[in-house]
mmCIF file of C-alpha atoms in Angstrom:
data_model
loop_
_atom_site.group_PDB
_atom_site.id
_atom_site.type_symbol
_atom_site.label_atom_id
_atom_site.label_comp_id
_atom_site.label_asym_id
_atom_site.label_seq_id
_atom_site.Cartn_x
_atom_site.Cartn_y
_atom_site.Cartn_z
ATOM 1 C CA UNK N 514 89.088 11.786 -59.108
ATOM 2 C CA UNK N 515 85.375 11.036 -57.695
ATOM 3 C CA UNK N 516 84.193 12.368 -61.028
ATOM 4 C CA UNK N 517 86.291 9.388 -62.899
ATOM 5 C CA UNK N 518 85.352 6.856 -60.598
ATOM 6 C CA UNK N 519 81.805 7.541 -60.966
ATOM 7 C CA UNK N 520 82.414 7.253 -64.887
ATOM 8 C CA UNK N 521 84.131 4.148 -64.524
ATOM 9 C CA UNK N 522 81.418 2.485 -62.276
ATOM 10 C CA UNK N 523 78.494 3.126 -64.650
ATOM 11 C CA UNK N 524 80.314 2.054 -67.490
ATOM 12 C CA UNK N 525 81.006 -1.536 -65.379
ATOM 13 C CA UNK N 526 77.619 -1.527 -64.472
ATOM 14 C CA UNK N 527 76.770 -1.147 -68.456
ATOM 15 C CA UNK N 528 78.838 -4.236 -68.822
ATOM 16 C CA UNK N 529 77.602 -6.028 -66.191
ATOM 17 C CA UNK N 530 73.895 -5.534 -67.494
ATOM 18 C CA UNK N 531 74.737 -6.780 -71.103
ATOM 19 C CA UNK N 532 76.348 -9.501 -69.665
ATOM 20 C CA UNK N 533 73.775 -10.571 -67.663
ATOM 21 C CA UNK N 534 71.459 -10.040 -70.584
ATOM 22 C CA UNK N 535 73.026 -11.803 -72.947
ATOM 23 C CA UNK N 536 73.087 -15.248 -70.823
ATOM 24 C CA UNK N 537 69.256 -14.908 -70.969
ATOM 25 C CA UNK N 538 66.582 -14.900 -73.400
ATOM 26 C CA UNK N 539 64.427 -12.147 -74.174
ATOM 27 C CA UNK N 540 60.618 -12.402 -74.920
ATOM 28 C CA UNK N 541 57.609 -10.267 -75.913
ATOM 29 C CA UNK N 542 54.875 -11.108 -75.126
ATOM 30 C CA UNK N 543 51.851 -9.128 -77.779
ATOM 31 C CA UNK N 544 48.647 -9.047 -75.946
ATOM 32 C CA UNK N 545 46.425 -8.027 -78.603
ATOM 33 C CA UNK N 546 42.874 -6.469 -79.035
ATOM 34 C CA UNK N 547 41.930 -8.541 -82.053
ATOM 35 C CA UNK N 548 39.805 -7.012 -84.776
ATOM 36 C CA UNK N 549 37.171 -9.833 -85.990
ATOM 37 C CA UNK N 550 38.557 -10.790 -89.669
ATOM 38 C CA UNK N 551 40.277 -7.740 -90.500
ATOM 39 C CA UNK N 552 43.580 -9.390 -91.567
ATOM 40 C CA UNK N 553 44.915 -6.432 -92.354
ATOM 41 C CA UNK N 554 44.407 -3.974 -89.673
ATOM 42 C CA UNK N 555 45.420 -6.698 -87.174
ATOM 43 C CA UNK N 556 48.854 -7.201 -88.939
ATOM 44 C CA UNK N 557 49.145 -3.238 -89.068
ATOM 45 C CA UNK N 558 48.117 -3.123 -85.283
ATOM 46 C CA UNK N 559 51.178 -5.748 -84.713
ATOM 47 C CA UNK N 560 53.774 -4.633 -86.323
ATOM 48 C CA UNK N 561 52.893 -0.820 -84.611
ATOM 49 C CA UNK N 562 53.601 -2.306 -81.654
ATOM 50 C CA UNK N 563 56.710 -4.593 -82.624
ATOM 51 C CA UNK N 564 57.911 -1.468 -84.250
ATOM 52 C CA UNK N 565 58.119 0.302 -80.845
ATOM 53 C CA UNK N 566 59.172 -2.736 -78.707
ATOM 54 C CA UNK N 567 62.604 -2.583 -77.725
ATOM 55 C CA UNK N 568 65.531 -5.364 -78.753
ATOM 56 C CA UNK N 569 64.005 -8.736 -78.336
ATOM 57 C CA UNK N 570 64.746 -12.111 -79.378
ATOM 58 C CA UNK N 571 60.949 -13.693 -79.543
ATOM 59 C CA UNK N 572 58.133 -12.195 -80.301
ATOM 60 C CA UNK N 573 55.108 -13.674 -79.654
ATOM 61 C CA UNK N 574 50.853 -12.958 -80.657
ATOM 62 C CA UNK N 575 47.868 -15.373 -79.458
ATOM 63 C CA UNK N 576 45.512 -17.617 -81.305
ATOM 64 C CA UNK N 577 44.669 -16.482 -84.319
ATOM 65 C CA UNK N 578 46.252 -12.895 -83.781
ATOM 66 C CA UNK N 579 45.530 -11.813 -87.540
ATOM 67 C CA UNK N 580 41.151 -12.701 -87.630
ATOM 68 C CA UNK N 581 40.030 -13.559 -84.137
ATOM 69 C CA UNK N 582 38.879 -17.649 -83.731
ATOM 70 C CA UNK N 583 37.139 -18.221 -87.267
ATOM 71 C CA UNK N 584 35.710 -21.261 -88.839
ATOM 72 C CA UNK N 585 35.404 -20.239 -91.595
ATOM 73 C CA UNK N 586 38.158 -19.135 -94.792
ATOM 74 C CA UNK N 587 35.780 -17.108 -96.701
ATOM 75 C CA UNK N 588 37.326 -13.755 -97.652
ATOM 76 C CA UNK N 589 40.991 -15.023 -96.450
ATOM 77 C CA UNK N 590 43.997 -14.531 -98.140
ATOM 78 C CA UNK N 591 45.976 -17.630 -96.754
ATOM 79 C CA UNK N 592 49.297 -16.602 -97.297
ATOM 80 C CA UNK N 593 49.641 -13.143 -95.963
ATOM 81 C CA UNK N 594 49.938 -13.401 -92.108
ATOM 82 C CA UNK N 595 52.820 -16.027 -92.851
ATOM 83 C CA UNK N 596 54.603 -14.139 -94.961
ATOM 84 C CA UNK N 597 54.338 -11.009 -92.902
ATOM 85 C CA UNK N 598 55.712 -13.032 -89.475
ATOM 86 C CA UNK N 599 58.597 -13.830 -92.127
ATOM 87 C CA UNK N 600 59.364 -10.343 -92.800
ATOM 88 C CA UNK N 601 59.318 -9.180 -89.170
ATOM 89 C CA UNK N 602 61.592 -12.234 -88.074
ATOM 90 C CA UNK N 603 64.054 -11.367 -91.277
ATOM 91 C CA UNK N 604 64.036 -7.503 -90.161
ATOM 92 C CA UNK N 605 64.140 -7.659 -86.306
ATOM 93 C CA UNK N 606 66.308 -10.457 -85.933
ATOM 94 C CA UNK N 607 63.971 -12.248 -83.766
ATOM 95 C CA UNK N 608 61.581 -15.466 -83.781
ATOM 96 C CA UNK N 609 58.020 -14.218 -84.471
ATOM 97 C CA UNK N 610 55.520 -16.867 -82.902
ATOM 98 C CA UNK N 611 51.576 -17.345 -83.548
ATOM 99 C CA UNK N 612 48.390 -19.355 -84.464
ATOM 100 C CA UNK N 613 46.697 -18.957 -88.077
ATOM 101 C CA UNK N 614 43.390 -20.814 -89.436
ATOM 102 C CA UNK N 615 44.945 -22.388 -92.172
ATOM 103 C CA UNK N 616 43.652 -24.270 -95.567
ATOM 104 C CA UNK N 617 46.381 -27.206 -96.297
ATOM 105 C CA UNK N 618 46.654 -28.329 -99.834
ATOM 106 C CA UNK N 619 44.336 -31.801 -98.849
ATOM 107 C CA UNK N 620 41.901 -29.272 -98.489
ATOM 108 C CA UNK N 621 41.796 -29.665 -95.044
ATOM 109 C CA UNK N 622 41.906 -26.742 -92.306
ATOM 110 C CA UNK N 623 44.314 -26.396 -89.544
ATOM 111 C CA UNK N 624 44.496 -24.164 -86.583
ATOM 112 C CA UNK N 625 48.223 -24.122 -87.096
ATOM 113 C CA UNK N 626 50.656 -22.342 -85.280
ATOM 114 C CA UNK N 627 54.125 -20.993 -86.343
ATOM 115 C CA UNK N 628 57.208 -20.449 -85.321
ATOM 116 C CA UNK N 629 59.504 -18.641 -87.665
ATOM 117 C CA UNK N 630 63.135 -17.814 -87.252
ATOM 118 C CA UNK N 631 65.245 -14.606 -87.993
ATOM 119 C CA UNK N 632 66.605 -17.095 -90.924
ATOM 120 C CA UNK N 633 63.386 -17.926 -92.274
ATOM 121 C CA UNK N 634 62.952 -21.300 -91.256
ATOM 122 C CA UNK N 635 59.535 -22.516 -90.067
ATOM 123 C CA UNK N 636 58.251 -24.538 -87.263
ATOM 124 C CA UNK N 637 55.039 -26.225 -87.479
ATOM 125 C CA UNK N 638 52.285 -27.738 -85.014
ATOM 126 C CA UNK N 639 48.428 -28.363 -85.455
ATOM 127 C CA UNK N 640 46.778 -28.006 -82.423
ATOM 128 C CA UNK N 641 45.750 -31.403 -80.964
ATOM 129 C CA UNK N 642 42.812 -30.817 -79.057
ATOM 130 C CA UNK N 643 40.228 -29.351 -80.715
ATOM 131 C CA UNK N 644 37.645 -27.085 -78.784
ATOM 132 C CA UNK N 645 34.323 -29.282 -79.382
ATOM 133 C CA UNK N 646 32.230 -27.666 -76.875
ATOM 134 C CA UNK N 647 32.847 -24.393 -79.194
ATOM 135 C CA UNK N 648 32.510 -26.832 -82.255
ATOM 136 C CA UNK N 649 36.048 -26.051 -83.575
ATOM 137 C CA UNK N 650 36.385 -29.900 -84.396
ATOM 138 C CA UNK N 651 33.622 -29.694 -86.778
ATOM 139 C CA UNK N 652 35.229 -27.149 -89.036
ATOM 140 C CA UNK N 653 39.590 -28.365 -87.994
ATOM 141 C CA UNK N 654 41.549 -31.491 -88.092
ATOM 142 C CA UNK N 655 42.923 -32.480 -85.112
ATOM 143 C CA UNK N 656 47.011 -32.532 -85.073
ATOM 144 C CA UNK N 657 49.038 -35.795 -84.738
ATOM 145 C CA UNK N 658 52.670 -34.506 -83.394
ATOM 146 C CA UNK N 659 54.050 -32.619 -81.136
ATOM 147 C CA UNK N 660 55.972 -30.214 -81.980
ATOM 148 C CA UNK N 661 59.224 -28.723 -80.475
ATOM 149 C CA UNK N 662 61.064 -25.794 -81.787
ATOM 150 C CA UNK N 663 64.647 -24.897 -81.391
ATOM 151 C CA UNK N 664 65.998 -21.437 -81.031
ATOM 152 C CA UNK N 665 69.249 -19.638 -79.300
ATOM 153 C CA UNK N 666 70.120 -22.793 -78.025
ATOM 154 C CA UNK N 667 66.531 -23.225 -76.153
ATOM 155 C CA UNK N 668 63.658 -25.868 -76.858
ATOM 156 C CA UNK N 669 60.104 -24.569 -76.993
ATOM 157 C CA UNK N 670 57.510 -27.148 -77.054
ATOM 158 C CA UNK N 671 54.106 -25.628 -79.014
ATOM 159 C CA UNK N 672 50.770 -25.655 -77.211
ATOM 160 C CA UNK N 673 47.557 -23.905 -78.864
ATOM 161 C CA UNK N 674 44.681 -22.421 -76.435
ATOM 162 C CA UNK N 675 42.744 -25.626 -75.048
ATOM 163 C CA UNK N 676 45.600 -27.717 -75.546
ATOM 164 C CA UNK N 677 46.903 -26.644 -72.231
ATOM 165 C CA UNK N 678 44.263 -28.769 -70.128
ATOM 166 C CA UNK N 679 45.973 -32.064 -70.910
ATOM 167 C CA UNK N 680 48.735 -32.319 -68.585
ATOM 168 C CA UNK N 681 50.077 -35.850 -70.462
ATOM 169 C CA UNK N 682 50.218 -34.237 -74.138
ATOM 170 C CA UNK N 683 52.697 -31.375 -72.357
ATOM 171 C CA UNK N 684 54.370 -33.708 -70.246
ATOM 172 C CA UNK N 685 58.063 -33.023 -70.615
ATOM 173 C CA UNK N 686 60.002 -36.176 -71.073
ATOM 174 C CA UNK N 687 63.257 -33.509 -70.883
ATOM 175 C CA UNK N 688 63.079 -32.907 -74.582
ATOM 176 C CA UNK N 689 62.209 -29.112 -74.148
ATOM 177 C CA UNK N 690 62.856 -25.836 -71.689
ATOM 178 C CA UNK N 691 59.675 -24.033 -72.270
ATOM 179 C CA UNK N 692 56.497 -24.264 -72.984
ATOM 180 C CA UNK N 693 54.678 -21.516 -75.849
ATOM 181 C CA UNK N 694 51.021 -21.361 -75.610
ATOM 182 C CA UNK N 695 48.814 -18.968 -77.777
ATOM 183 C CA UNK N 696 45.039 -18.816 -76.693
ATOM 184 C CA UNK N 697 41.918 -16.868 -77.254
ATOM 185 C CA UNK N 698 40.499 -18.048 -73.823
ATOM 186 C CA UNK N 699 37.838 -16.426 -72.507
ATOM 187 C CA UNK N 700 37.247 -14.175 -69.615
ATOM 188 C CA UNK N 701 34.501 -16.863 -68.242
ATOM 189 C CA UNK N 702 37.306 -19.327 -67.814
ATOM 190 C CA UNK N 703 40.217 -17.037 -66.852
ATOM 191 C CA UNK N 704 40.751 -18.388 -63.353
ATOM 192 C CA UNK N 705 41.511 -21.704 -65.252
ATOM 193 C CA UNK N 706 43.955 -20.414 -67.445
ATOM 194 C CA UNK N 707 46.318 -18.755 -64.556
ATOM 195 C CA UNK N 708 45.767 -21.792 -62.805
ATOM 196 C CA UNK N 709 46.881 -24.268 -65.627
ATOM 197 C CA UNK N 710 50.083 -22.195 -66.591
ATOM 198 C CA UNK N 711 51.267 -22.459 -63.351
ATOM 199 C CA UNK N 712 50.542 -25.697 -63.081
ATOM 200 C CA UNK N 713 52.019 -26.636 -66.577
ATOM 201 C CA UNK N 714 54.957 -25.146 -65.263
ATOM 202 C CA UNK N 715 55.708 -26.332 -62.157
ATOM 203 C CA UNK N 716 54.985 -30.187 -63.724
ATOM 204 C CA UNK N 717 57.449 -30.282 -66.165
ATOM 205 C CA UNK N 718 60.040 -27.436 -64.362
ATOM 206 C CA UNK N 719 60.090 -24.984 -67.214
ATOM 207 C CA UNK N 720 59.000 -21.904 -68.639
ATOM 208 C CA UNK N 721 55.721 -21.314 -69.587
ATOM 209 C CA UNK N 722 54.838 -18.600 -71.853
ATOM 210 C CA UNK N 723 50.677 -17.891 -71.956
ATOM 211 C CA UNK N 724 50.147 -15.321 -74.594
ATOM 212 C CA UNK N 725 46.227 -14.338 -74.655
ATOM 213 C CA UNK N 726 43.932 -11.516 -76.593
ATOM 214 C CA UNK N 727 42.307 -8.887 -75.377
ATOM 215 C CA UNK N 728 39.031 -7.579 -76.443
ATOM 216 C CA UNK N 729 35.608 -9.004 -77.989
ATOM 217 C CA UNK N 730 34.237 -11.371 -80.680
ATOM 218 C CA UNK N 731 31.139 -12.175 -81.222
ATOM 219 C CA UNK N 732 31.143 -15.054 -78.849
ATOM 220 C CA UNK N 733 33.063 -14.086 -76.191
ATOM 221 C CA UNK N 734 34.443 -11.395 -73.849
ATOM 222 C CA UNK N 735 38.677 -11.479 -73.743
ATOM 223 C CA UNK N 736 40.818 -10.234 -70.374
ATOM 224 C CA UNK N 737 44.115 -11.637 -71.928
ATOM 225 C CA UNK N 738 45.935 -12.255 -68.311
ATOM 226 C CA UNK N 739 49.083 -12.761 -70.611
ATOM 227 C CA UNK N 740 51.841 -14.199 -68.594
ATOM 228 C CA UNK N 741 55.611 -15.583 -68.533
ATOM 229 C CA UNK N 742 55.624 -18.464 -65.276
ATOM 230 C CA UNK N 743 58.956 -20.123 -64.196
ATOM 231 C CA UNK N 744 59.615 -23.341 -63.038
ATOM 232 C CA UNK N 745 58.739 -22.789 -59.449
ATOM 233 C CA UNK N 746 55.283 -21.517 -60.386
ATOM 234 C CA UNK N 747 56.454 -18.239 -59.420
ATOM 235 C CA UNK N 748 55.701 -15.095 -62.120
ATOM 236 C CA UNK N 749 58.271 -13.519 -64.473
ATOM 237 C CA UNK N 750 56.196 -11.326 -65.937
ATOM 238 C CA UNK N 751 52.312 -10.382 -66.735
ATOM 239 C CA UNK N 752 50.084 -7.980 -68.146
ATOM 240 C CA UNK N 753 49.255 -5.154 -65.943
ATOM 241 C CA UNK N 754 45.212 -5.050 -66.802
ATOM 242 C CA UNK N 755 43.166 -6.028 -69.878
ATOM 243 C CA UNK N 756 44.396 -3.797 -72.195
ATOM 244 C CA UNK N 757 46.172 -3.955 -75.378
ATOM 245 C CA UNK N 758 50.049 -4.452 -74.538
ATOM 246 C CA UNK N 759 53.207 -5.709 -74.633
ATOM 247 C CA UNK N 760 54.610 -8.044 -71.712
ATOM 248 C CA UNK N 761 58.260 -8.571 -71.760
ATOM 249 C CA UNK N 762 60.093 -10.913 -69.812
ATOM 250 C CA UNK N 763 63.798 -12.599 -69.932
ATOM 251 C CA UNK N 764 64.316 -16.163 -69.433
ATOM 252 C CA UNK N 765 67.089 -17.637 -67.916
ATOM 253 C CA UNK N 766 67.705 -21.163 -68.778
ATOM 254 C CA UNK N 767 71.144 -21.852 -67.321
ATOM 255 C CA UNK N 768 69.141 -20.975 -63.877
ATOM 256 C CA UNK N 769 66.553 -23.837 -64.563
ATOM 257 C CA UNK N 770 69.054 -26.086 -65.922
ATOM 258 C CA UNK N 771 70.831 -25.466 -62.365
ATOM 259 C CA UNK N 772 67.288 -25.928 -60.747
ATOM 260 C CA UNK N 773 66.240 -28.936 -62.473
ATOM 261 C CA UNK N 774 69.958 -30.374 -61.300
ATOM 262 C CA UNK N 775 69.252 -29.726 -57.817
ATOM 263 C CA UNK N 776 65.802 -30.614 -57.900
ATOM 264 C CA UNK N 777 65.965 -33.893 -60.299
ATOM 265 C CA UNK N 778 61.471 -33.991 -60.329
ATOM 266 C CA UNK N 779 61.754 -35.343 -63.756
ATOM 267 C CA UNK N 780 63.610 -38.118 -63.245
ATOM 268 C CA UNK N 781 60.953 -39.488 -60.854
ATOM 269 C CA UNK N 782 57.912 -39.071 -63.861
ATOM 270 C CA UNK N 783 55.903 -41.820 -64.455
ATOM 271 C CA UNK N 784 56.748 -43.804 -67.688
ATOM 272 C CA UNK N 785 54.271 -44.030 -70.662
ATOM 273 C CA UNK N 786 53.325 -44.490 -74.073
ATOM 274 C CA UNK N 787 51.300 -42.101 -76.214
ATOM 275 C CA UNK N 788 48.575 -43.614 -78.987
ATOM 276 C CA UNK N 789 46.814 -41.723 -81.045
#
């Protein structure tokens, strides 16, 4: 009789788990050691590690994740990366989410990010704020639009590396429940980044999702500090050290919704208009 009730327990608390998992969201974060333009090693490194993550629904890689922060398209073949974040949304059912330096047609370049759905269809945004103390503006054009991507039901607004210090391009005007940024931001200026994702976060009361590299280029030094921040400013999840690895976290949008209800900051924003 104790036997069967045992049985019968775990097998409610089973249920009770996928329940409570499947009113949430989950996301992988891939904190990557980036290999400086080797396209395809990087993409072989990835999909390793996708290919032992566990069920997800979002995967997503930093700035750049397949050549490190080039400025240059010499050697690139442009298509690949895309079609290979395709391909893993197609076979593991999940949104695959990531920066690539990117030649348009005009002839111009792009530091474009992507965010591609199980079904194959594609969001786009070109980073706004170019990195001019780095010189990226001299080789990129700057993005116009914002973009916000729709997935599961949830609204992901697209931010790319420096991006996140400009609190009025971010500013949520209730159109989205998270936040995506991809970076290659330095170890120099780390103490900035974990400051501004929590800040991001608790200004507009969402998610924030900071997805950085790891490793070396031959500028700079990488720690990653890759991190998932709620709308309190409190951590979800984040990488254990600067290593190479996979942070997963699950986000639970009917709790902010609730949150944002009871708490009603955005209502009290300040008004404005944006001109480019």
């Amino acid at each position: 009789m104790i036997k069967n009730l045992q049985i019968k327990f775990y097998v409610l608390l089973l249920q009770t788990k996928k329940q409570n998992r499947e009113k949430t969201m989950r996301v992988t974060l891939l904190q990557t050691d980036i290999q400086w333009m080797e396209t395809e090693q990087n993409m072989k490194n990835a999909e390793s590690m996708i290919n032992s993550c566990p069920e997800t629904d979002l995967f997503v890689l930093p700035e750049m994740w397949n050549t490190g922060f080039i400025t240059t398209h010499e050697g690139l073949q442009q298509d690949m990366a895309l079609e290979w974040m395709t391909s893993i949304a197609r076979r593991k059912n999940a949104a695959v989410c990531g920066s690539l330096s990117v030649k348009s047609n005009d002839g111009k370049s792009y530091n474009r990010q992507y965010f591609v759905k199980p079904d194959t269809t594609v969001s786009i945004y070109d980073k706004r704020h170019l990195f001019s103390y780095g010189g990226e503006d001299q080789f990129y054009h700057a993005g116009n639009s914002r973009t916000v991507a729709e997935y599961q039901g949830a609204r992901f607004l697209l931010l790319t590396c420096y991006d996140l210090r400009f609190p009025v391009w971010a500013r949520n005007t209730d159109e989205y429940d998270a936040i995506i940024c991809v970076a290659n931001w330095p170890e120099s200026r780390q103490h900035v980044w974990d400051t501004l994702l929590r800040a991001r976060a608790i200004e507009n009361q969402c998610y924030v999702i900071g997805c950085n590299r790891v490793g070396e280029d031959p500028k700079c030094s990488y720690i990653g500090h890759s991190a998932v921040i709620d709308s309190r400013g409190r951590t979800v999840a984040e990488a254990e050290d600067a290593n190479q690895q996979m942070i997963f976290a699950d986000l639970d949008f009917e709790h902010q919704n609730r949150f944002r209800q009871k708490f009603p900051v955005l209502t009290d924003r300040d008004l404005f208009t944006f001109e480019n």
